[in-house]
Coordinates of C-alpha atoms in Angstrom, one line a residue:
Chain A
D1148 CA 81.2 19.6 -66.4
I1149 CA 84.3 17.5 -65.5
Q1150 CA 87.4 18.4 -67.4
M1151 CA 90.2 15.9 -67.9
T1152 CA 93.8 17.2 -68.4
Q1153 CA 96.5 14.8 -69.6
S1154 CA 100.2 15.5 -69.4
P1155 CA 102.4 15.5 -71.3
S1156 CA 100.8 16.1 -74.7
T1157 CA 103.7 14.5 -76.4
L1158 CA 106.3 12.1 -75.0
S1159 CA 109.4 10.9 -76.8
A1160 CA 110.8 7.6 -75.5
S1161 CA 112.9 4.6 -76.6
V1162 CA 112.1 0.9 -76.6
G1163 CA 112.6 -0.4 -73.1
D1164 CA 111.8 2.9 -71.4
R1165 CA 109.4 3.1 -68.5
V1166 CA 106.7 5.6 -69.5
T1167 CA 104.2 7.4 -67.2
I1168 CA 101.2 9.5 -68.4
T1169 CA 99.2 11.6 -66.0
C1170 CA 95.5 12.5 -66.1
R1171 CA 94.0 15.0 -63.7
A1172 CA 90.2 15.5 -63.2
S1173 CA 88.7 18.9 -62.4
Q1174 CA 86.8 17.3 -59.5
S1175 CA 86.8 14.0 -57.8
I1176 CA 85.7 11.1 -60.0
S1177 CA 86.4 8.3 -57.5
S1178 CA 87.9 5.5 -59.5
C1179 CA 85.7 5.9 -62.6
L1180 CA 88.5 6.2 -65.1
A1181 CA 89.6 4.3 -68.2
W1182 CA 92.7 4.4 -70.4
Y1183 CA 92.7 3.8 -74.2
Q1184 CA 95.3 3.3 -76.9
Q1185 CA 94.7 4.6 -80.4
K1186 CA 96.7 4.1 -83.5
P1187 CA 96.3 6.2 -86.7
G1188 CA 93.2 5.3 -88.6
K1189 CA 92.0 2.8 -86.0
A1190 CA 89.4 2.7 -83.3
P1191 CA 90.6 3.2 -79.7
K1192 CA 91.3 0.1 -77.6
L1193 CA 90.5 -0.2 -74.0
L1194 CA 93.6 -0.9 -71.8
I1195 CA 92.5 -0.1 -68.2
Y1196 CA 89.1 0.4 -66.5
D1197 CA 88.1 1.4 -63.0
A1198 CA 91.5 3.2 -62.8
S1199 CA 93.6 0.1 -62.2
S1200 CA 91.9 -3.0 -63.7
L1201 CA 93.6 -4.5 -66.7
E1202 CA 91.3 -5.3 -69.6
S1203 CA 91.5 -8.9 -70.7
G1204 CA 94.2 -9.6 -73.3
V1205 CA 96.1 -6.4 -72.6
P1206 CA 99.8 -7.0 -71.8
S1207 CA 100.8 -6.8 -68.1
R1208 CA 103.4 -4.1 -68.9
F1209 CA 100.4 -1.7 -68.8
S1210 CA 99.2 -0.6 -65.4
G1211 CA 97.0 2.1 -64.0
S1212 CA 96.7 3.8 -60.6
G1213 CA 95.1 6.6 -58.8
S1214 CA 91.8 7.8 -57.4
G1215 CA 90.0 11.0 -56.8
T1216 CA 91.5 13.6 -59.1
E1217 CA 94.9 12.2 -60.1
F1218 CA 95.6 9.1 -62.2
T1219 CA 98.6 7.6 -64.0
L1220 CA 99.1 5.1 -66.8
T1221 CA 102.4 3.3 -66.7
I1222 CA 104.1 1.2 -69.4
S1223 CA 106.8 -0.6 -67.6
S1224 CA 109.0 -1.4 -70.7
L1225 CA 108.0 0.3 -73.9
Q1226 CA 107.6 -2.0 -76.9
P1227 CA 107.6 -1.1 -80.6
D1228 CA 103.8 -1.7 -80.7
D1229 CA 103.2 0.8 -78.0
F1230 CA 103.9 3.9 -80.0
A1231 CA 100.5 5.4 -80.2
T1232 CA 98.2 8.0 -78.7
Y1233 CA 96.7 7.4 -75.2
Y1234 CA 93.5 8.9 -73.8
C1235 CA 92.0 8.9 -70.3
Q1236 CA 88.2 9.0 -69.9
Q1237 CA 86.1 9.7 -66.8
C1238 CA 82.8 7.9 -66.3
N1239 CA 81.7 9.5 -63.0
S1240 CA 79.5 12.2 -64.5
Y1241 CA 78.5 11.5 -68.1
S1242 CA 81.8 11.0 -69.9
T1243 CA 84.8 13.1 -70.8
F1244 CA 88.1 12.3 -72.5
G1245 CA 91.5 13.8 -71.9
Q1246 CA 93.1 15.6 -74.9
G1247 CA 95.5 12.7 -75.5
T1248 CA 99.2 11.9 -75.1
K1249 CA 101.1 10.9 -78.2
V1250 CA 104.0 8.5 -77.4
E1251 CA 106.6 8.8 -80.2
I1252 CA 109.9 7.3 -80.9
K1253 CA 112.9 9.2 -79.5
Chain B
E274 CA 83.2 -12.7 -82.2
V275 CA 82.0 -9.4 -80.8
Q276 CA 81.5 -6.9 -83.6
L277 CA 80.0 -3.4 -84.0
V278 CA 79.6 -2.1 -87.5
E279 CA 78.6 1.5 -88.2
S280 CA 77.0 2.8 -91.4
G281 CA 75.2 5.9 -92.6
G282 CA 78.0 8.4 -92.8
G283 CA 78.6 10.7 -95.7
L284 CA 78.7 14.3 -97.0
V285 CA 75.9 16.6 -95.9
Q286 CA 75.3 20.3 -96.2
P287 CA 75.1 22.5 -93.2
G288 CA 71.7 22.4 -91.7
G289 CA 71.1 18.9 -93.1
S290 CA 70.3 15.6 -91.5
L291 CA 71.9 12.2 -91.3
R292 CA 71.0 9.0 -89.5
L293 CA 73.8 6.7 -88.3
S294 CA 73.3 3.0 -87.6
C295 CA 75.4 0.6 -85.6
A296 CA 74.8 -3.2 -86.0
A297 CA 75.9 -5.4 -83.1
S298 CA 76.7 -9.1 -83.2
G299 CA 78.3 -11.5 -80.8
I300 CA 77.0 -9.7 -77.7
T301 CA 73.8 -9.7 -75.7
F302 CA 73.0 -6.2 -77.1
S303 CA 70.0 -5.6 -74.8
S304 CA 72.1 -6.1 -71.7
Y305 CA 74.3 -3.0 -72.2
W306 CA 74.4 0.7 -72.2
M307 CA 75.6 1.9 -75.6
S308 CA 77.4 5.1 -76.6
W309 CA 78.4 7.2 -79.6
V310 CA 81.8 8.8 -79.5
R311 CA 83.2 11.1 -82.2
Q312 CA 86.6 12.2 -83.4
A313 CA 87.1 15.3 -85.5
P314 CA 89.9 15.1 -88.1
G315 CA 93.3 15.3 -86.3
K316 CA 91.6 15.8 -82.9
G317 CA 90.8 13.9 -79.8
L318 CA 87.9 11.8 -78.7
E319 CA 84.5 13.3 -77.7
W320 CA 81.7 11.4 -76.1
V321 CA 78.4 12.3 -77.9
A322 CA 75.6 10.4 -76.3
N323 CA 74.6 7.2 -74.5
I324 CA 71.5 5.2 -73.9
K325 CA 70.3 2.7 -71.3
Q326 CA 69.6 -0.9 -72.0
D327 CA 65.8 -0.4 -72.4
G328 CA 66.1 3.1 -74.0
S329 CA 64.5 4.7 -70.9
E330 CA 67.5 7.0 -70.2
K331 CA 69.5 9.0 -72.7
Y332 CA 72.3 11.5 -72.2
Y333 CA 74.0 14.0 -74.5
V334 CA 77.0 16.2 -74.6
D335 CA 75.8 19.9 -74.5
S336 CA 76.9 20.7 -78.0
V337 CA 74.4 18.3 -79.6
K338 CA 71.5 18.6 -77.2
G339 CA 68.3 19.3 -79.1
R340 CA 69.9 18.4 -82.5
F341 CA 70.9 14.7 -82.1
T342 CA 68.8 11.8 -80.9
I343 CA 70.1 8.4 -79.8
S344 CA 67.9 5.4 -80.0
R345 CA 68.1 1.6 -80.1
D346 CA 66.2 -1.4 -81.4
N347 CA 67.0 -4.4 -79.2
A348 CA 65.1 -6.8 -81.5
K349 CA 67.4 -5.8 -84.3
N350 CA 70.6 -5.5 -82.2
S351 CA 71.0 -2.0 -83.5
L352 CA 71.9 1.5 -82.2
Y353 CA 71.1 4.7 -84.0
L354 CA 72.0 8.4 -84.0
Q355 CA 69.7 10.8 -85.7
M356 CA 71.6 14.0 -86.4
N357 CA 69.7 17.1 -87.4
S358 CA 70.7 20.8 -88.0
L359 CA 74.3 19.6 -88.7
R360 CA 77.1 22.1 -88.5
A361 CA 80.6 22.1 -89.8
E362 CA 81.9 21.4 -86.3
D363 CA 80.0 18.1 -86.4
T364 CA 82.5 16.8 -89.0
A365 CA 84.1 13.7 -87.5
V366 CA 84.4 10.0 -87.5
Y367 CA 81.5 8.6 -85.4
Y368 CA 82.1 5.4 -83.4
C369 CA 79.6 3.3 -81.5
A370 CA 80.8 1.4 -78.5
R371 CA 79.5 -0.8 -75.8
D372 CA 79.4 1.1 -72.6
S373 CA 80.4 -1.2 -69.7
S374 CA 83.4 -0.5 -67.4
G375 CA 85.0 1.4 -70.3
Y376 CA 84.1 1.5 -73.9
E377 CA 84.8 -1.9 -75.5
P378 CA 84.4 -3.0 -78.2
W379 CA 84.3 -0.1 -80.7
G380 CA 83.1 -0.2 -84.2
Q381 CA 85.4 0.8 -87.1
G382 CA 83.7 4.3 -87.3
T383 CA 81.8 6.1 -90.0
L384 CA 82.9 9.5 -91.4
V385 CA 80.4 12.4 -91.4
T386 CA 81.4 15.5 -93.3
V387 CA 79.4 18.6 -93.1
S388 CA 80.3 21.0 -95.9
S389 CA 78.7 23.0 -98.6

């Protein structure tokens, strides 16, 4: 089974900060990776698919990069609406999510 | 508007059964793989199962193999999850989602609580 490890688990940041979240796969997953944002009590929302493709309607401050085993989600300038939990998900072999990264207000 | 609506959750005793449903609208349901994803209280997301467009292929996470069955009825634009031999660790919000270059959209989720 492919394991996905996100870091950090929690991230404290301020509005306007550049934020980077890392996701590592236990084996190569090519570019079969997606990123989601989830707010309390709500369903997750797709942000990035195929490692770097921005989902329609998602602000351009979100970007994804990487391939193989290491991936990053970057928020170029953190906005108040971005405080949430973020998950990566691999789709190369069945499906596995990372454990999540909570972005909180510093 | 694309919409997925889950139903069928509730309180069930350990060892019991429950059938979840997911009604799709606004999408060509028969054209997509579909998945169930769950989230235990205060925990992260876990993929549970998915099913091919025509139902000919089905895959499950190891922890539910032999207990859960995913199915679909394309004529009714509906996805199902039959859950048998339920355990306390199956307690979670269960989401259905379209499986295509990522999961999107998602339903609002239905809560399954396994407890005596």
